[in-house]
Amino acid sequence: MKGAAGLAPLVFTPLRMPQQPAAGDHFDFVVAGAGHNSLVCGAYLAKAGYKILVLEGRPTIGGGTKTAEVCLPGFKEDLCSSVHSGISGNPLVRNNELNLRDYGYGEYIESDPVMHIPFLDGAYITVWHDIDRTCETISRFSKKDAATFRRMVAEYKAYTMAAATARDAGAGAQKIPKAGVWQRRFAMSGYDLVCQLFESDYMRRANLVCGHFGSVPGGNQNTGSQAYSLVVQQVNGRQVPRGGSGTLAVALGRFIEAHNGVLLTNKPVAELLVENKKCVGVRCLDNTTYRAEKAVISTIHIKHLVDMAPRELWGDDFLEGVELFQPEHAMISLHYATTEPPKYPLETGGSISTCEAAIAPKLDRYLLLDYENASGEINLENPPGLQIVSPSVVDPSRAPAGYHTVKIESNLPYDLKEGPKHWDNVKDQVADSLLNHLRRFAPNLTPDKFLAKFIESPLDIERMNPSMWRGSAHGGANDFAQSGSDCGPISDRLLHRSWRFGHRHARQKRRFCHFEGQRKQYRRSHQQKSVIGNPRTNEHRGGIFQHCANQREDQNRSSCPGGSFSVSVGGVRCERTGLKATSS
């Protein structure tokens, strides 16, 4: 098996990137960053008739939604996100607001089975769209847990329907049955709640390993929704886009260009141009400058953004808040080109190959993850949980005929005891250990089945995307201390968002923009209010800087459907209205 020497070109590079804008060109909005969140914002603004410029520091657009041939030609690997469960239910797609199918995105594959979780003793849980089939796999080791799971699915459906009805009616949590109970559940740790709900170690571990896809340990408080990880999979499924996660970014880029927008790559922003305490544009590393008539919109990570303007403009309180901002548990991602997908043996005979699978660690591992992360230890004797994604099982376009792609993701410390750069010395060894652990569950993956590999350590992930600060695929720790909002003092000409948005498998759960512009008004009376859990409705006015660094899609309260975020920027109103989150 050979390793890829470097990042191959993106599979999807049909965008005709224009030449430099002519001197004197003016733009209504300059968008710094071309991840899928920036692109969604730019697309809606372009549809509303505004002149848009999107600047991307990397050679290709997409951020966490990139698909590339990093192992071998023809093997399309999702470099980060693979599952698009959130955005598939978003009004952008559900209501066909941008008609992205015309631009190459929007055909989803409903994988069935949804998830497979095998255990070393031969037991397993398989989540199917058919709840009876799911409960049958659970009842093999616990009839009580099967009955509990069936009841939880019914309760969750009733809760989400009531919450949606209350939200649309502008009612509060009192209109939701058992609202207080749900609030208490979500405030608990996932560990405590799974131990309360389930009698079997299998169901406890299965829910926490899938809940940990969001990089938040289930031993932490306010992770109670992780106890519903398999319930959410049962209810919503796990949609994957045909052709790869990168089709989303490319379609959005095509849409922006088709609506007279401009996208420029290899344009990292180095400085915010501030005049009279207002952000009026940006300067790139190559010293080119671009000015915005209405606003600059940024998805640059807040840890980097504060260095792009004089520190006195931010204010001491805001800077102290940024200083306290913490990373999440970092991600490591292993990509392989293979001749077979993983085949998981079944106790009934034969084997099963699935688009997604999860390997659960021992239950007490979730109580140790914060310690291991803080100490910089890599404990491979008690391996961490693994997420296994093999889209080629359901999407033959991902690999040449008869071949497959396999991605293994896990969470390990970014800051090793020897320092982050030590990852360059040990990443192959760590990757081999994780792969060997998977082989205990999928013994068909012998070395001769592997053609090539591409390994992304936490340090590599940060190098490839600085917004994934310290290997944080979702931008930063998604915990209670970093929920809410921060408003900085640099005027209403700069709109920044770096909240955790599910970048990892394209968890775009919220509508991005609701514009009341000066021309071509694009208005929808869709403002919502948080009805339970963590309030996310914040209106920011004035000050130099509209900052929502911590207004994040809260994985820990992912079952809470509520919330909207709205902000006025230079006479334009941008609004995000909430849909429920799903982990991936």
mmCIF file with all atom_site columns, N, CA and C in Angstrom, residues 37 64 80 214-215 299-304 322 325-331 461-462 465-479 482 496-504 507 549-550 552-553:
data_model
loop_
_atom_site.group_PDB
_atom_site.id
_atom_site.type_symbol
_atom_site.label_atom_id
_atom_site.label_alt_id
_atom_site.label_comp_id
_atom_site.label_asym_id
_atom_site.label_entity_id
_atom_site.label_seq_id
_atom_site.pdbx_PDB_ins_code
_atom_site.Cartn_x
_atom_site.Cartn_y
_atom_site.Cartn_z
_atom_site.occupancy
_atom_site.B_iso_or_equiv
_atom_site.pdbx_formal_charge
_atom_site.auth_seq_id
_atom_site.auth_comp_id
_atom_site.auth_asym_id
_atom_site.auth_atom_id
_atom_site.pdbx_PDB_model_num
ATOM 1   N N  . ASN A 1 37  ? -20.590 27.309 4.582  1.00 0.00 ? 37  ASN A N  1
ATOM 2   C CA . ASN A 1 37  ? -21.398 28.341 5.228  1.00 0.00 ? 37  ASN A CA 1
ATOM 3   C C  . ASN A 1 37  ? -21.256 29.683 4.521  1.00 0.00 ? 37  ASN A C  1
ATOM 4   N N  . GLY A 1 64  ? -14.865 22.394 4.829  1.00 0.00 ? 64  GLY A N  1
ATOM 5   C CA . GLY A 1 64  ? -15.084 21.033 5.291  1.00 0.00 ? 64  GLY A CA 1
ATOM 6   C C  . GLY A 1 64  ? -15.913 20.185 4.357  1.00 0.00 ? 64  GLY A C  1
ATOM 7   N N  . CYS A 1 80  ? -13.536 15.621 4.839  1.00 0.00 ? 80  CYS A N  1
ATOM 8   C CA . CYS A 1 80  ? -14.078 15.867 6.179  1.00 0.00 ? 80  CYS A CA 1
ATOM 9   C C  . CYS A 1 80  ? -15.514 15.361 6.233  1.00 0.00 ? 80  CYS A C  1
ATOM 10  N N  . GLY A 1 214 ? -19.703 14.170 17.088 1.00 0.00 ? 214 GLY A N  1
ATOM 11  C CA . GLY A 1 214 ? -19.580 15.619 17.182 1.00 0.00 ? 214 GLY A CA 1
ATOM 12  C C  . GLY A 1 214 ? -18.398 16.080 18.006 1.00 0.00 ? 214 GLY A C  1
ATOM 13  N N  . SER A 1 215 ? -17.521 15.155 18.429 1.00 0.00 ? 215 SER A N  1
ATOM 14  C CA . SER A 1 215 ? -16.273 15.456 19.141 1.00 0.00 ? 215 SER A CA 1
ATOM 15  C C  . SER A 1 215 ? -16.484 15.984 20.545 1.00 0.00 ? 215 SER A C  1
ATOM 16  N N  . THR A 1 299 ? -15.864 34.038 7.772  1.00 0.00 ? 299 THR A N  1
ATOM 17  C CA . THR A 1 299 ? -15.896 32.770 8.497  1.00 0.00 ? 299 THR A CA 1
ATOM 18  C C  . THR A 1 299 ? -14.487 32.376 8.917  1.00 0.00 ? 299 THR A C  1
ATOM 19  N N  . ILE A 1 300 ? -13.571 33.334 8.915  1.00 0.00 ? 300 ILE A N  1
ATOM 20  C CA . ILE A 1 300 ? -12.235 33.102 9.437  1.00 0.00 ? 300 ILE A CA 1
ATOM 21  C C  . ILE A 1 300 ? -12.353 32.796 10.927 1.00 0.00 ? 300 ILE A C  1
ATOM 22  N N  . HIS A 1 301 ? -11.568 31.847 11.406 1.00 0.00 ? 301 HIS A N  1
ATOM 23  C CA . HIS A 1 301 ? -11.668 31.473 12.818 1.00 0.00 ? 301 HIS A CA 1
ATOM 24  C C  . HIS A 1 301 ? -11.360 32.678 13.693 1.00 0.00 ? 301 HIS A C  1
ATOM 25  N N  . ILE A 1 302 ? -12.146 32.821 14.748 1.00 0.00 ? 302 ILE A N  1
ATOM 26  C CA . ILE A 1 302 ? -12.028 34.002 15.599 1.00 0.00 ? 302 ILE A CA 1
ATOM 27  C C  . ILE A 1 302 ? -10.638 34.137 16.205 1.00 0.00 ? 302 ILE A C  1
ATOM 28  N N  . LYS A 1 303 ? -9.951  33.019 16.438 1.00 0.00 ? 303 LYS A N  1
ATOM 29  C CA . LYS A 1 303 ? -8.596  33.078 16.991 1.00 0.00 ? 303 LYS A CA 1
ATOM 30  C C  . LYS A 1 303 ? -7.635  33.768 16.022 1.00 0.00 ? 303 LYS A C  1
ATOM 31  N N  . HIS A 1 304 ? -7.917  33.670 14.737 1.00 0.00 ? 304 HIS A N  1
ATOM 32  C CA . HIS A 1 304 ? -7.079  34.330 13.729 1.00 0.00 ? 304 HIS A CA 1
ATOM 33  C C  . HIS A 1 304 ? -7.611  35.721 13.403 1.00 0.00 ? 304 HIS A C  1
ATOM 34  N N  . VAL A 1 322 ? -12.152 35.795 23.692 1.00 0.00 ? 322 VAL A N  1
ATOM 35  C CA . VAL A 1 322 ? -11.493 35.025 22.633 1.00 0.00 ? 322 VAL A CA 1
ATOM 36  C C  . VAL A 1 322 ? -10.331 34.211 23.211 1.00 0.00 ? 322 VAL A C  1
ATOM 37  N N  . PHE A 1 325 ? -11.497 31.031 24.610 1.00 0.00 ? 325 PHE A N  1
ATOM 38  C CA . PHE A 1 325 ? -12.126 30.094 23.670 1.00 0.00 ? 325 PHE A CA 1
ATOM 39  C C  . PHE A 1 325 ? -11.281 28.825 23.556 1.00 0.00 ? 325 PHE A C  1
ATOM 40  N N  . GLN A 1 326 ? -11.921 27.677 23.680 1.00 0.00 ? 326 GLN A N  1
ATOM 41  C CA . GLN A 1 326 ? -11.221 26.393 23.751 1.00 0.00 ? 326 GLN A CA 1
ATOM 42  C C  . GLN A 1 326 ? -11.476 25.534 22.512 1.00 0.00 ? 326 GLN A C  1
ATOM 43  N N  . PRO A 1 327 ? -10.485 24.736 22.102 1.00 0.00 ? 327 PRO A N  1
ATOM 44  C CA . PRO A 1 327 ? -10.702 23.791 20.999 1.00 0.00 ? 327 PRO A CA 1
ATOM 45  C C  . PRO A 1 327 ? -11.501 22.590 21.464 1.00 0.00 ? 327 PRO A C  1
ATOM 46  N N  . GLU A 1 328 ? -12.007 21.843 20.514 1.00 0.00 ? 328 GLU A N  1
ATOM 47  C CA . GLU A 1 328 ? -12.653 20.579 20.832 1.00 0.00 ? 328 GLU A CA 1
ATOM 48  C C  . GLU A 1 328 ? -11.604 19.477 20.802 1.00 0.00 ? 328 GLU A C  1
ATOM 49  N N  . HIS A 1 329 ? -12.026 18.263 21.100 1.00 0.00 ? 329 HIS A N  1
ATOM 50  C CA . HIS A 1 329 ? -11.132 17.133 20.944 1.00 0.00 ? 329 HIS A CA 1
ATOM 51  C C  . HIS A 1 329 ? -10.853 16.945 19.453 1.00 0.00 ? 329 HIS A C  1
ATOM 52  N N  . ALA A 1 330 ? -9.588  16.941 19.104 1.00 0.00 ? 330 ALA A N  1
ATOM 53  C CA . ALA A 1 330 ? -9.191  16.996 17.701 1.00 0.00 ? 330 ALA A CA 1
ATOM 54  C C  . ALA A 1 330 ? -9.531  15.714 16.956 1.00 0.00 ? 330 ALA A C  1
ATOM 55  N N  . MET A 1 331 ? -9.668  15.849 15.643 1.00 0.00 ? 331 MET A N  1
ATOM 56  C CA . MET A 1 331 ? -10.013 14.728 14.777 1.00 0.00 ? 331 MET A CA 1
ATOM 57  C C  . MET A 1 331 ? -8.779  14.214 14.048 1.00 0.00 ? 331 MET A C  1
ATOM 58  N N  . ILE A 1 461 ? -4.904  18.448 9.609  1.00 0.00 ? 461 ILE A N  1
ATOM 59  C CA . ILE A 1 461 ? -6.240  19.016 9.412  1.00 0.00 ? 461 ILE A CA 1
ATOM 60  C C  . ILE A 1 461 ? -6.204  20.525 9.616  1.00 0.00 ? 461 ILE A C  1
ATOM 61  N N  . GLU A 1 462 ? -5.494  20.973 10.627 1.00 0.00 ? 462 GLU A N  1
ATOM 62  C CA . GLU A 1 462 ? -5.358  22.410 10.851 1.00 0.00 ? 462 GLU A CA 1
ATOM 63  C C  . GLU A 1 462 ? -4.566  23.069 9.733  1.00 0.00 ? 462 GLU A C  1
ATOM 64  N N  . ASN A 1 465 ? -6.838  23.461 6.746  1.00 0.00 ? 465 ASN A N  1
ATOM 65  C CA . ASN A 1 465 ? -7.940  24.397 6.941  1.00 0.00 ? 465 ASN A CA 1
ATOM 66  C C  . ASN A 1 465 ? -7.728  25.112 8.271  1.00 0.00 ? 465 ASN A C  1
ATOM 67  N N  . PRO A 1 466 ? -7.152  26.317 8.262  1.00 0.00 ? 466 PRO A N  1
ATOM 68  C CA . PRO A 1 466 ? -6.890  27.031 9.513  1.00 0.00 ? 466 PRO A CA 1
ATOM 69  C C  . PRO A 1 466 ? -8.130  27.280 10.358 1.00 0.00 ? 466 PRO A C  1
ATOM 70  N N  . SER A 1 467 ? -9.312  27.236 9.741  1.00 0.00 ? 467 SER A N  1
ATOM 71  C CA . SER A 1 467 ? -10.536 27.396 10.522 1.00 0.00 ? 467 SER A CA 1
ATOM 72  C C  . SER A 1 467 ? -10.809 26.174 11.400 1.00 0.00 ? 467 SER A C  1
ATOM 73  N N  . MET A 1 468 ? -10.162 25.061 11.106 1.00 0.00 ? 468 MET A N  1
ATOM 74  C CA . MET A 1 468 ? -10.253 23.890 11.976 1.00 0.00 ? 468 MET A CA 1
ATOM 75  C C  . MET A 1 468 ? -9.110  23.984 12.989 1.00 0.00 ? 468 MET A C  1
ATOM 76  N N  . TRP A 1 469 ? -9.204  25.002 13.800 1.00 0.00 ? 469 TRP A N  1
ATOM 77  C CA . TRP A 1 469 ? -8.167  25.384 14.745 1.00 0.00 ? 469 TRP A CA 1
ATOM 78  C C  . TRP A 1 469 ? -7.837  24.228 15.691 1.00 0.00 ? 469 TRP A C  1
ATOM 79  N N  . ARG A 1 470 ? -6.547  23.920 15.789 1.00 0.00 ? 470 ARG A N  1
ATOM 80  C CA . ARG A 1 470 ? -6.046  22.846 16.644 1.00 0.00 ? 470 ARG A CA 1
ATOM 81  C C  . ARG A 1 470 ? -6.761  21.516 16.367 1.00 0.00 ? 470 ARG A C  1
ATOM 82  N N  . GLY A 1 471 ? -7.055  21.284 15.088 1.00 0.00 ? 471 GLY A N  1
ATOM 83  C CA . GLY A 1 471 ? -7.697  20.041 14.691 1.00 0.00 ? 471 GLY A CA 1
ATOM 84  C C  . GLY A 1 471 ? -9.169  19.963 15.005 1.00 0.00 ? 471 GLY A C  1
ATOM 85  N N  . SER A 1 472 ? -9.778  21.112 15.360 1.00 0.00 ? 472 SER A N  1
ATOM 86  C CA . SER A 1 472 ? -11.211 21.137 15.691 1.00 0.00 ? 472 SER A CA 1
ATOM 87  C C  . SER A 1 472 ? -12.015 21.167 14.400 1.00 0.00 ? 472 SER A C  1
ATOM 88  N N  . ALA A 1 473 ? -12.555 20.038 14.006 1.00 0.00 ? 473 ALA A N  1
ATOM 89  C CA . ALA A 1 473 ? -13.305 19.983 12.756 1.00 0.00 ? 473 ALA A CA 1
ATOM 90  C C  . ALA A 1 473 ? -14.546 20.861 12.800 1.00 0.00 ? 473 ALA A C  1
ATOM 91  N N  . HIS A 1 474 ? -15.021 21.187 14.008 1.00 0.00 ? 474 HIS A N  1
ATOM 92  C CA . HIS A 1 474 ? -16.207 22.022 14.157 1.00 0.00 ? 474 HIS A CA 1
ATOM 93  C C  . HIS A 1 474 ? -15.862 23.394 14.701 1.00 0.00 ? 474 HIS A C  1
ATOM 94  N N  . GLY A 1 475 ? -14.600 23.763 14.696 1.00 0.00 ? 475 GLY A N  1
ATOM 95  C CA . GLY A 1 475 ? -14.197 25.115 15.052 1.00 0.00 ? 475 GLY A CA 1
ATOM 96  C C  . GLY A 1 475 ? -13.776 25.303 16.492 1.00 0.00 ? 475 GLY A C  1
ATOM 97  N N  . GLY A 1 476 ? -14.355 24.543 17.423 1.00 0.00 ? 476 GLY A N  1
ATOM 98  C CA . GLY A 1 476 ? -14.030 24.703 18.829 1.00 0.00 ? 476 GLY A CA 1
ATOM 99  C C  . GLY A 1 476 ? -14.928 23.845 19.691 1.00 0.00 ? 476 GLY A C  1
ATOM 100 N N  . ALA A 1 477 ? -14.634 23.830 20.978 1.00 0.00 ? 477 ALA A N  1
ATOM 101 C CA . ALA A 1 477 ? -15.398 22.999 21.901 1.00 0.00 ? 477 ALA A CA 1
ATOM 102 C C  . ALA A 1 477 ? -16.853 23.438 21.939 1.00 0.00 ? 477 ALA A C  1
ATOM 103 N N  . ASN A 1 478 ? -17.726 22.468 21.775 1.00 0.00 ? 478 ASN A N  1
ATOM 104 C CA . ASN A 1 478 ? -19.160 22.738 21.737 1.00 0.00 ? 478 ASN A CA 1
ATOM 105 C C  . ASN A 1 478 ? -19.760 22.406 23.095 1.00 0.00 ? 478 ASN A C  1
ATOM 106 N N  . ASP A 1 479 ? -19.388 23.215 24.096 1.00 0.00 ? 479 ASP A N  1
ATOM 107 C CA . ASP A 1 479 ? -19.862 22.945 25.442 1.00 0.00 ? 479 ASP A CA 1
ATOM 108 C C  . ASP A 1 479 ? -20.625 24.146 25.988 1.00 0.00 ? 479 ASP A C  1
ATOM 109 N N  . GLN A 1 482 ? -19.201 27.684 25.995 1.00 0.00 ? 482 GLN A N  1
ATOM 110 C CA . GLN A 1 482 ? -19.026 28.346 24.706 1.00 0.00 ? 482 GLN A CA 1
ATOM 111 C C  . GLN A 1 482 ? -20.320 28.408 23.922 1.00 0.00 ? 482 GLN A C  1
ATOM 112 N N  . HIS A 1 496 ? -19.372 38.355 11.330 1.00 0.00 ? 496 HIS A N  1
ATOM 113 C CA . HIS A 1 496 ? -18.515 37.175 11.430 1.00 0.00 ? 496 HIS A CA 1
ATOM 114 C C  . HIS A 1 496 ? -19.275 36.049 12.084 1.00 0.00 ? 496 HIS A C  1
ATOM 115 N N  . ARG A 1 497 ? -19.096 34.852 11.574 1.00 0.00 ? 497 ARG A N  1
ATOM 116 C CA . ARG A 1 497 ? -19.609 33.697 12.265 1.00 0.00 ? 497 ARG A CA 1
ATOM 117 C C  . ARG A 1 497 ? -18.561 32.609 12.248 1.00 0.00 ? 497 ARG A C  1
ATOM 118 N N  . SER A 1 498 ? -18.253 32.121 13.438 1.00 0.00 ? 498 SER A N  1
ATOM 119 C CA . SER A 1 498 ? -17.371 30.973 13.530 1.00 0.00 ? 498 SER A CA 1
ATOM 120 C C  . SER A 1 498 ? -17.944 29.983 14.522 1.00 0.00 ? 498 SER A C  1
ATOM 121 N N  . TRP A 1 499 ? -19.296 30.001 14.671 1.00 0.00 ? 499 TRP A N  1
ATOM 122 C CA . TRP A 1 499 ? -19.877 29.042 15.594 1.00 0.00 ? 499 TRP A CA 1
ATOM 123 C C  . TRP A 1 499 ? -19.782 27.648 14.995 1.00 0.00 ? 499 TRP A C  1
ATOM 124 N N  . ARG A 1 500 ? -19.831 26.688 15.866 1.00 0.00 ? 500 ARG A N  1
ATOM 125 C CA . ARG A 1 500 ? -19.732 25.318 15.411 1.00 0.00 ? 500 ARG A CA 1
ATOM 126 C C  . ARG A 1 500 ? -20.959 25.002 14.588 1.00 0.00 ? 500 ARG A C  1
ATOM 127 N N  . PHE A 1 501 ? -20.744 24.573 13.363 1.00 0.00 ? 501 PHE A N  1
ATOM 128 C CA . PHE A 1 501 ? -21.890 24.396 12.486 1.00 0.00 ? 501 PHE A CA 1
ATOM 129 C C  . PHE A 1 501 ? -21.901 23.000 11.909 1.00 0.00 ? 501 PHE A C  1
ATOM 130 N N  . GLY A 1 502 ? -21.305 22.078 12.446 1.00 0.00 ? 502 GLY A N  1
ATOM 131 C CA . GLY A 1 502 ? -21.369 20.759 11.902 1.00 0.00 ? 502 GLY A CA 1
ATOM 132 C C  . GLY A 1 502 ? -20.611 20.645 10.666 1.00 0.00 ? 502 GLY A C  1
ATOM 133 N N  . HIS A 1 503 ? -19.492 21.337 10.653 1.00 0.00 ? 503 HIS A N  1
ATOM 134 C CA . HIS A 1 503 ? -18.764 21.284 9.394  1.00 0.00 ? 503 HIS A CA 1
ATOM 135 C C  . HIS A 1 503 ? -18.364 19.844 9.128  1.00 0.00 ? 503 HIS A C  1
ATOM 136 N N  . ARG A 1 504 ? -18.221 19.003 10.084 1.00 0.00 ? 504 ARG A N  1
ATOM 137 C CA . ARG A 1 504 ? -17.490 17.763 9.889  1.00 0.00 ? 504 ARG A CA 1
ATOM 138 C C  . ARG A 1 504 ? -18.123 16.844 8.871  1.00 0.00 ? 504 ARG A C  1
ATOM 139 N N  . ARG A 1 507 ? -22.974 19.532 8.454  1.00 0.00 ? 507 ARG A N  1
ATOM 140 C CA . ARG A 1 507 ? -24.172 19.673 9.253  1.00 0.00 ? 507 ARG A CA 1
ATOM 141 C C  . ARG A 1 507 ? -24.708 21.077 9.128  1.00 0.00 ? 507 ARG A C  1
ATOM 142 N N  . ALA A 1 549 ? -19.307 34.165 17.542 1.00 0.00 ? 549 ALA A N  1
ATOM 143 C CA . ALA A 1 549 ? -18.356 33.061 17.624 1.00 0.00 ? 549 ALA A CA 1
ATOM 144 C C  . ALA A 1 549 ? -18.926 31.898 18.401 1.00 0.00 ? 549 ALA A C  1
ATOM 145 N N  . ASN A 1 550 ? -19.783 32.199 19.359 1.00 0.00 ? 550 ASN A N  1
ATOM 146 C CA . ASN A 1 550 ? -20.273 31.111 20.187 1.00 0.00 ? 550 ASN A CA 1
ATOM 147 C C  . ASN A 1 550 ? -21.744 30.810 19.947 1.00 0.00 ? 550 ASN A C  1
ATOM 148 N N  . ARG A 1 552 ? -23.471 28.748 18.318 1.00 0.00 ? 552 ARG A N  1
ATOM 149 C CA . ARG A 1 552 ? -23.153 27.576 17.538 1.00 0.00 ? 552 ARG A CA 1
ATOM 150 C C  . ARG A 1 552 ? -24.292 26.579 17.509 1.00 0.00 ? 552 ARG A C  1
ATOM 151 N N  . GLU A 1 553 ? -24.246 25.751 16.470 1.00 0.00 ? 553 GLU A N  1
ATOM 152 C CA . GLU A 1 553 ? -25.203 24.654 16.373 1.00 0.00 ? 553 GLU A CA 1
ATOM 153 C C  . GLU A 1 553 ? -24.843 23.681 17.476 1.00 0.00 ? 553 GLU A C  1
#
